[in-house]
């Protein structure tokens, strides 16, 4: 009976350890590759769409917006894990429905990227966040 109890406790401990590792791996930011690749819909008349991604300190990222409508001027507002914020890619760089910016990550954690349209037309925007070598 005592052996069975020890075996059961060992199996439960192993299962919990594996689950914790899997959860940590799922939430960890990859060291290379694509952190986000999604179509978001920006509302007309000043709307926005949010996208979240996790990055590691020391990474260099490229944020790219693409819209099939050349009149849309996609730009972003990035909120850092510590609450700092900046426009990136900025509205001034938007051209023919596209925009992009490179960014050096100084803080690890979850980022919030709000996508907006300077023309206030709105519509679907392809958003890609990738780690640069």
mmCIF file of C-alpha atoms in Angstrom:
data_model
loop_
_atom_site.group_PDB
_atom_site.id
_atom_site.type_symbol
_atom_site.label_atom_id
_atom_site.label_comp_id
_atom_site.label_asym_id
_atom_site.label_seq_id
_atom_site.Cartn_x
_atom_site.Cartn_y
_atom_site.Cartn_z
ATOM 1 C CA UNK A 1 0.000 0.000 0.000
ATOM 2 C CA UNK A 2 2.815 2.387 0.911
ATOM 3 C CA UNK A 3 4.574 1.692 -2.421
ATOM 4 C CA UNK A 4 1.409 2.460 -4.380
ATOM 5 C CA UNK A 5 0.963 5.733 -2.539
ATOM 6 C CA UNK A 6 4.582 6.738 -3.228
ATOM 7 C CA UNK A 7 4.187 5.788 -6.886
ATOM 8 C CA UNK A 8 0.983 7.806 -7.206
ATOM 9 C CA UNK A 9 2.581 10.832 -5.522
ATOM 10 C CA UNK A 10 5.609 10.578 -7.818
ATOM 11 C CA UNK A 11 3.355 10.443 -10.893
ATOM 12 C CA UNK A 12 1.343 13.448 -9.709
ATOM 13 C CA UNK A 13 4.541 15.420 -9.032
ATOM 14 C CA UNK A 14 5.907 14.550 -12.468
ATOM 15 C CA UNK A 15 2.629 15.558 -14.129
ATOM 16 C CA UNK A 16 2.603 18.910 -12.326
ATOM 17 C CA UNK A 17 6.240 19.567 -13.256
ATOM 18 C CA UNK A 18 5.589 18.769 -16.922
ATOM 19 C CA UNK A 19 2.480 20.969 -16.962
ATOM 20 C CA UNK A 20 4.445 23.873 -15.455
ATOM 21 C CA UNK A 21 7.181 23.474 -18.063
ATOM 22 C CA UNK A 22 4.657 23.354 -20.894
ATOM 23 C CA UNK A 23 2.886 26.461 -19.583
ATOM 24 C CA UNK A 24 6.171 28.350 -19.254
ATOM 25 C CA UNK A 25 7.245 27.328 -22.754
ATOM 26 C CA UNK A 26 3.930 28.475 -24.181
ATOM 27 C CA UNK A 27 4.231 31.904 -22.562
ATOM 28 C CA UNK A 28 7.938 32.443 -23.267
ATOM 29 C CA UNK A 29 8.892 34.719 -26.138
ATOM 30 C CA UNK A 30 10.701 32.939 -28.947
ATOM 31 C CA UNK A 31 14.282 34.048 -29.511
ATOM 32 C CA UNK A 32 13.715 34.229 -33.279
ATOM 33 C CA UNK A 33 10.889 34.042 -35.777
ATOM 34 C CA UNK A 34 7.425 35.535 -35.848
ATOM 35 C CA UNK A 35 5.830 36.818 -32.630
ATOM 36 C CA UNK A 36 2.531 37.820 -34.279
ATOM 37 C CA UNK A 37 1.024 37.499 -37.752
ATOM 38 C CA UNK A 38 -2.645 38.427 -37.823
ATOM 39 C CA UNK A 39 -5.244 40.413 -39.716
ATOM 40 C CA UNK A 40 -6.973 42.969 -37.492
ATOM 41 C CA UNK A 41 -9.908 45.174 -38.434
ATOM 42 C CA UNK A 42 -9.504 48.872 -37.719
ATOM 43 C CA UNK A 43 -12.819 50.651 -37.327
ATOM 44 C CA UNK A 44 -13.615 53.614 -39.576
ATOM 45 C CA UNK A 45 -13.779 57.116 -38.111
ATOM 46 C CA UNK A 46 -10.896 56.816 -35.647
ATOM 47 C CA UNK A 47 -11.198 53.208 -34.510
ATOM 48 C CA UNK A 48 -8.342 50.947 -33.489
ATOM 49 C CA UNK A 49 -7.563 47.252 -33.093
ATOM 50 C CA UNK A 50 -5.301 45.745 -30.431
ATOM 51 C CA UNK A 51 -2.788 42.949 -30.771
ATOM 52 C CA UNK A 52 -0.682 41.463 -27.957
ATOM 53 C CA UNK A 53 2.700 39.768 -28.188
ATOM 54 C CA UNK A 54 5.520 38.755 -25.862
ATOM 55 C CA UNK A 55 9.126 39.790 -26.486
ATOM 56 C CA UNK A 56 12.469 39.329 -24.717
ATOM 57 C CA UNK A 57 14.866 42.089 -23.711
ATOM 58 C CA UNK A 58 17.652 42.387 -26.281
ATOM 59 C CA UNK A 59 15.568 41.365 -29.285
ATOM 60 C CA UNK A 60 15.350 43.530 -32.398
ATOM 61 C CA UNK A 61 11.832 43.511 -33.846
ATOM 62 C CA UNK A 62 10.258 44.582 -37.103
ATOM 63 C CA UNK A 63 6.606 45.629 -36.992
ATOM 64 C CA UNK A 64 4.914 45.626 -40.413
ATOM 65 C CA UNK A 65 1.416 46.755 -41.419
ATOM 66 C CA UNK A 66 -0.079 45.984 -44.830
ATOM 67 C CA UNK A 67 -3.499 46.924 -46.146
ATOM 68 C CA UNK A 68 -4.878 46.226 -49.620
ATOM 69 C CA UNK A 69 -6.435 49.695 -49.728
ATOM 70 C CA UNK A 70 -3.677 52.190 -50.631
ATOM 71 C CA UNK A 71 -5.693 55.042 -49.072
ATOM 72 C CA UNK A 72 -5.446 53.539 -45.574
ATOM 73 C CA UNK A 73 -2.581 54.964 -43.507
ATOM 74 C CA UNK A 74 -1.866 52.306 -40.856
ATOM 75 C CA UNK A 75 0.194 53.303 -37.843
ATOM 76 C CA UNK A 76 0.746 51.903 -34.370
ATOM 77 C CA UNK A 77 0.767 52.817 -30.715
ATOM 78 C CA UNK A 78 2.921 50.449 -28.664
ATOM 79 C CA UNK A 79 2.488 49.996 -24.919
ATOM 80 C CA UNK A 80 5.483 48.481 -23.105
ATOM 81 C CA UNK A 81 5.263 46.035 -20.176
ATOM 82 C CA UNK A 82 6.162 48.854 -17.727
ATOM 83 C CA UNK A 83 3.467 51.181 -19.120
ATOM 84 C CA UNK A 84 5.706 53.349 -21.335
ATOM 85 C CA UNK A 85 4.173 54.119 -24.739
ATOM 86 C CA UNK A 86 5.262 55.293 -28.176
ATOM 87 C CA UNK A 87 3.896 55.629 -31.691
ATOM 88 C CA UNK A 88 5.513 52.923 -33.809
ATOM 89 C CA UNK A 89 5.412 52.623 -36.704
ATOM 90 C CA UNK A 90 4.535 56.324 -36.805
ATOM 91 C CA UNK A 91 1.833 57.817 -39.022
ATOM 92 C CA UNK A 92 4.432 59.828 -40.958
ATOM 93 C CA UNK A 93 5.890 56.621 -42.425
ATOM 94 C CA UNK A 94 2.556 55.248 -43.719
ATOM 95 C CA UNK A 95 2.444 55.042 -47.506
ATOM 96 C CA UNK A 96 0.178 53.193 -49.972
ATOM 97 C CA UNK A 97 -1.515 51.165 -47.244
ATOM 98 C CA UNK A 98 1.780 50.035 -45.703
ATOM 99 C CA UNK A 99 4.014 50.952 -42.788
ATOM 100 C CA UNK A 100 6.889 49.393 -40.848
ATOM 101 C CA UNK A 101 9.412 50.120 -38.131
ATOM 102 C CA UNK A 102 12.301 48.356 -36.409
ATOM 103 C CA UNK A 103 12.526 48.395 -32.629
ATOM 104 C CA UNK A 104 15.162 47.362 -30.074
ATOM 105 C CA UNK A 105 13.431 45.669 -27.128
ATOM 106 C CA UNK A 106 14.742 46.865 -23.781
ATOM 107 C CA UNK A 107 12.114 45.128 -21.606
ATOM 108 C CA UNK A 108 10.925 41.558 -21.648
ATOM 109 C CA UNK A 109 7.218 40.878 -21.248
ATOM 110 C CA UNK A 110 3.858 41.405 -22.909
ATOM 111 C CA UNK A 111 3.402 44.297 -25.329
ATOM 112 C CA UNK A 112 0.143 45.816 -26.558
ATOM 113 C CA UNK A 113 0.112 47.155 -30.112
ATOM 114 C CA UNK A 114 -2.852 49.320 -31.116
ATOM 115 C CA UNK A 115 -3.303 49.649 -34.879
ATOM 116 C CA UNK A 116 -4.984 52.795 -36.223
ATOM 117 C CA UNK A 117 -5.627 54.477 -39.565
ATOM 118 C CA UNK A 118 -4.542 58.073 -40.156
ATOM 119 C CA UNK A 119 -7.075 58.386 -42.994
ATOM 120 C CA UNK A 120 -9.904 57.295 -40.628
ATOM 121 C CA UNK A 121 -11.156 54.988 -43.375
ATOM 122 C CA UNK A 122 -10.510 51.743 -41.484
ATOM 123 C CA UNK A 123 -10.534 48.175 -42.730
ATOM 124 C CA UNK A 124 -8.481 44.990 -42.477
ATOM 125 C CA UNK A 125 -4.739 45.385 -41.794
ATOM 126 C CA UNK A 126 -2.209 42.556 -41.831
ATOM 127 C CA UNK A 127 0.039 42.948 -38.769
ATOM 128 C CA UNK A 128 3.334 41.093 -38.514
ATOM 129 C CA UNK A 129 5.812 41.301 -35.628
ATOM 130 C CA UNK A 130 9.035 39.408 -36.242
ATOM 131 C CA UNK A 131 12.370 39.016 -34.500
ATOM 132 C CA UNK A 132 15.286 40.174 -36.640
ATOM 133 C CA UNK A 133 18.626 38.368 -36.596
#
